[in-house]
Amino acid sequence: MVAVREQVATARLVVTSCRPVPWRSRAADEYRDAVDCVLRMLTQLTVALDSLVRLATTVRAAAGLPAGACARPWHAPSAVDLAPVTPSRLGATSVQVGSGGLTSVDTDALAQVAARLAAAARALDEAQGVLVGVADECAWTVAVAGRSGAASPATPEGLAVVGHGAALVGRGGFSPGRLADVVQRVAGAVRSAGVVAAAGESAAQAGMRDAATSAGALVGRAPVLLLAAPSMVAPFALGYLLAGGPDGASVSDLVAVGGVDAAVTAFAAGLRAALPGDAPFTLTPVRDSTALLAAVLARSSGTAITVPVDSPPQLPTPRGLAGVIDVVARTYDDGMPTGTPGTAPATITVQRLDHPDGTRSWLVAVPGTRSMGLAGDVPTDNGTNLRLAAGVMDDMTGGVLTAMQAAGIPPDELVVLAGHSQGGMVAMSAAAAVAGVYRLGGVVTAGSPNVPSSVPAGVPLVRLEHAEDAIPQLDGLPTRVGANVTRITRTLDETGTGVSLAAAHQVDEYRRTAAMVDAGLADPASALGTAGAGAAPGVTALVAALGPEGTTATTMQFQVTRDLATATVDPTTGLPRVPVMRAEPG
């Protein structure tokens, strides 16, 4: 009985260690309520076991036996990890922003908690087995003694009471076995919550995308299958139902449940399969098909040059995540509502951030798509989009590398790269290209699809996405939370009144989303503020790279262009100027 009590005590310590976890949401509150309920039941079970231990001790003493003389063989409980759950340092976090506040899920921490709870459930299962064995052994000993008249090591009456008590505890509502089932269900729920948060989509959404990919590939391979169109729309019918069906599904609703992901992968898989030759089914249809399109349609990389902007506007010093997005918004040309007057298209901003202690860091801001063409003078076009999606070198990534070199960024000072839409893709591509050359402090994307190039593992990547924004889904895959990835999502249409796709993608709306995150981190009363740095460690690390209060900014700008006349003549003075040629990654 002592061994059973020790095993239950071990399980109770493990469950207690799982209560504080970096998880802030309604589901997290329900989880903590469930843990509290389990701990109360474990406390009651411990009280019952204490009574049984005292009774067994009395029976042994009455029989004149030393302690442990009747104990069953038992292996001591295995060593368990009771240290606090370790939050992630750079990411592995999914943050949701809304009018009701901010929620945060540390997916790595949830995986740790699920594993610990599963271990506690196994300990309780083992305790249940021993408890049932004690009851059976006591009953058998009493029965044999009664039939044979042989002397028992303890009084038959005492053994009967101990056995009956063990049987009652083993069959009761708070038995170790039943509590093991409860703890195992809690572990499963925590594991599922972590998997969904990390995957960025539900199982239904993943199934819809996979089915659409298969359907597209089949049609591309055998166009006659278009006759079976009703079956081909099944994946999109699933998306329609996920979005709410005929009682209110809108285009933005379909976007919110991953409809664009499914449509893009279906089209890309069909295009890839329809090409001449032995085109196999592929797990990356968007990347493979865009690589082919880029080779045929987009102007090859290396046709643009990067020109320093004379007397650029001095943009505000970035404070917080919203400050970073604000610099990106102001970097747009003056044809955009947020653009700074006099700014040309495809301008890159580089800010030198001088800290009060004499150290420095840097911010590089990149705007998004401004031309629907494929090979015009403005390189922030769809040709660049195709090349970025395909993972091949593009003019805007080359422009960022040149701008960083021309600005004089040293290799030992932190650099934060940020961009909106295409600019976020460029920021990720540039971060991958300069890994090991520059000291990266973080990457921020707002409303951007993913790119095949990976941001280095030790660099925090903060990705902001609106549920109704279709653009981040154009890569055909959900945004998955990784060891260094913080995914921040916000649903704009919380009242069901509808929101346009264009409004969902606006950089100004992303600036507001970032401001909500900053407010949540700064407010001690909010979920994120209460959790501290562990709630959004990637954001905290990235903001720290910008420098403390008192940091000042010096702004430099560079225009990337394919128009040689613009590149060689200063439009303000009319005098020729020497362009800065684009640097390729070394």
CSV table of N, CA, C and O in Angstrom, one decimal, residues 3 13 16 25 72 86 125 181 203 207 251 294 304 400 428 482-483 494 561:
chain,number,residue,atom,x,y,z
A,3,ALA,N,3.7,1.6,-1.5
A,3,ALA,CA,4.2,1.8,-2.8
A,3,ALA,C,3.1,2.4,-3.7
A,3,ALA,O,3.4,3.3,-4.5
A,13,LEU,N,2.6,15.1,-8.2
A,13,LEU,CA,3.6,16.1,-8.4
A,13,LEU,C,3.8,16.4,-9.9
A,13,LEU,O,4.0,17.6,-10.2
A,16,THR,N,0.9,18.6,-11.0
A,16,THR,CA,1.1,20.0,-10.4
A,16,THR,C,2.1,20.8,-11.2
A,16,THR,O,1.9,22.0,-11.5
A,25,SER,N,-5.6,31.6,-23.2
A,25,SER,CA,-6.8,31.6,-24.1
A,25,SER,C,-7.9,31.0,-23.3
A,25,SER,O,-7.7,30.5,-22.1
A,72,ARG,N,4.1,-6.4,-1.1
A,72,ARG,CA,4.3,-7.1,-2.4
A,72,ARG,C,5.6,-6.5,-3.0
A,72,ARG,O,6.0,-5.4,-2.8
A,86,THR,N,9.5,24.5,-19.8
A,86,THR,CA,10.4,25.5,-20.4
A,86,THR,C,9.8,26.2,-21.6
A,86,THR,O,9.4,25.6,-22.6
A,125,ASP,N,-1.9,4.2,-13.8
A,125,ASP,CA,-2.3,2.9,-14.2
A,125,ASP,C,-1.6,1.8,-13.5
A,125,ASP,O,-2.1,0.8,-13.1
A,181,ASP,N,-7.4,7.6,-16.7
A,181,ASP,CA,-8.1,7.9,-17.9
A,181,ASP,C,-8.4,9.3,-18.1
A,181,ASP,O,-8.3,9.9,-19.2
A,203,ALA,N,-7.6,19.6,-39.1
A,203,ALA,CA,-7.5,18.4,-39.9
A,203,ALA,C,-8.4,18.5,-41.1
A,203,ALA,O,-8.1,18.0,-42.2
A,207,GLY,N,-7.3,18.2,-45.0
A,207,GLY,CA,-7.9,17.3,-45.9
A,207,GLY,C,-8.4,17.9,-47.1
A,207,GLY,O,-8.3,17.4,-48.2
A,251,VAL,N,-17.0,35.2,-49.5
A,251,VAL,CA,-15.6,34.9,-50.0
A,251,VAL,C,-14.6,35.0,-48.9
A,251,VAL,O,-13.7,34.2,-48.8
A,294,ALA,N,8.2,31.1,-64.0
A,294,ALA,CA,9.2,32.2,-63.9
A,294,ALA,C,10.2,32.0,-65.0
A,294,ALA,O,10.7,33.0,-65.6
A,304,ALA,N,18.1,44.5,-63.0
A,304,ALA,CA,17.8,45.7,-62.3
A,304,ALA,C,19.1,46.2,-61.6
A,304,ALA,O,20.1,45.5,-61.3
A,400,VAL,N,17.9,44.3,-51.9
A,400,VAL,CA,18.1,44.4,-50.5
A,400,VAL,C,19.6,44.1,-50.1
A,400,VAL,O,20.2,44.8,-49.3
A,428,MET,N,12.3,37.4,-46.1
A,428,MET,CA,12.7,36.0,-45.8
A,428,MET,C,13.8,35.5,-46.7
A,428,MET,O,14.7,34.8,-46.3
A,482,GLY,N,7.1,27.1,-35.9
A,482,GLY,CA,8.3,26.3,-35.7
A,482,GLY,C,9.1,26.8,-34.5
A,482,GLY,O,8.6,27.7,-33.8
A,483,ALA,N,10.3,26.3,-34.3
A,483,ALA,CA,11.1,26.6,-33.1
A,483,ALA,C,11.4,28.1,-33.1
A,483,ALA,O,11.5,28.7,-32.0
A,494,GLU,N,-15.3,40.2,-36.9
A,494,GLU,CA,-15.7,39.5,-35.7
A,494,GLU,C,-17.2,39.6,-35.5
A,494,GLU,O,-17.8,38.8,-34.7
A,561,THR,N,15.5,49.5,-59.7
A,561,THR,CA,14.8,49.9,-61.0
A,561,THR,C,15.4,49.1,-62.1
A,561,THR,O,16.6,48.7,-62.1
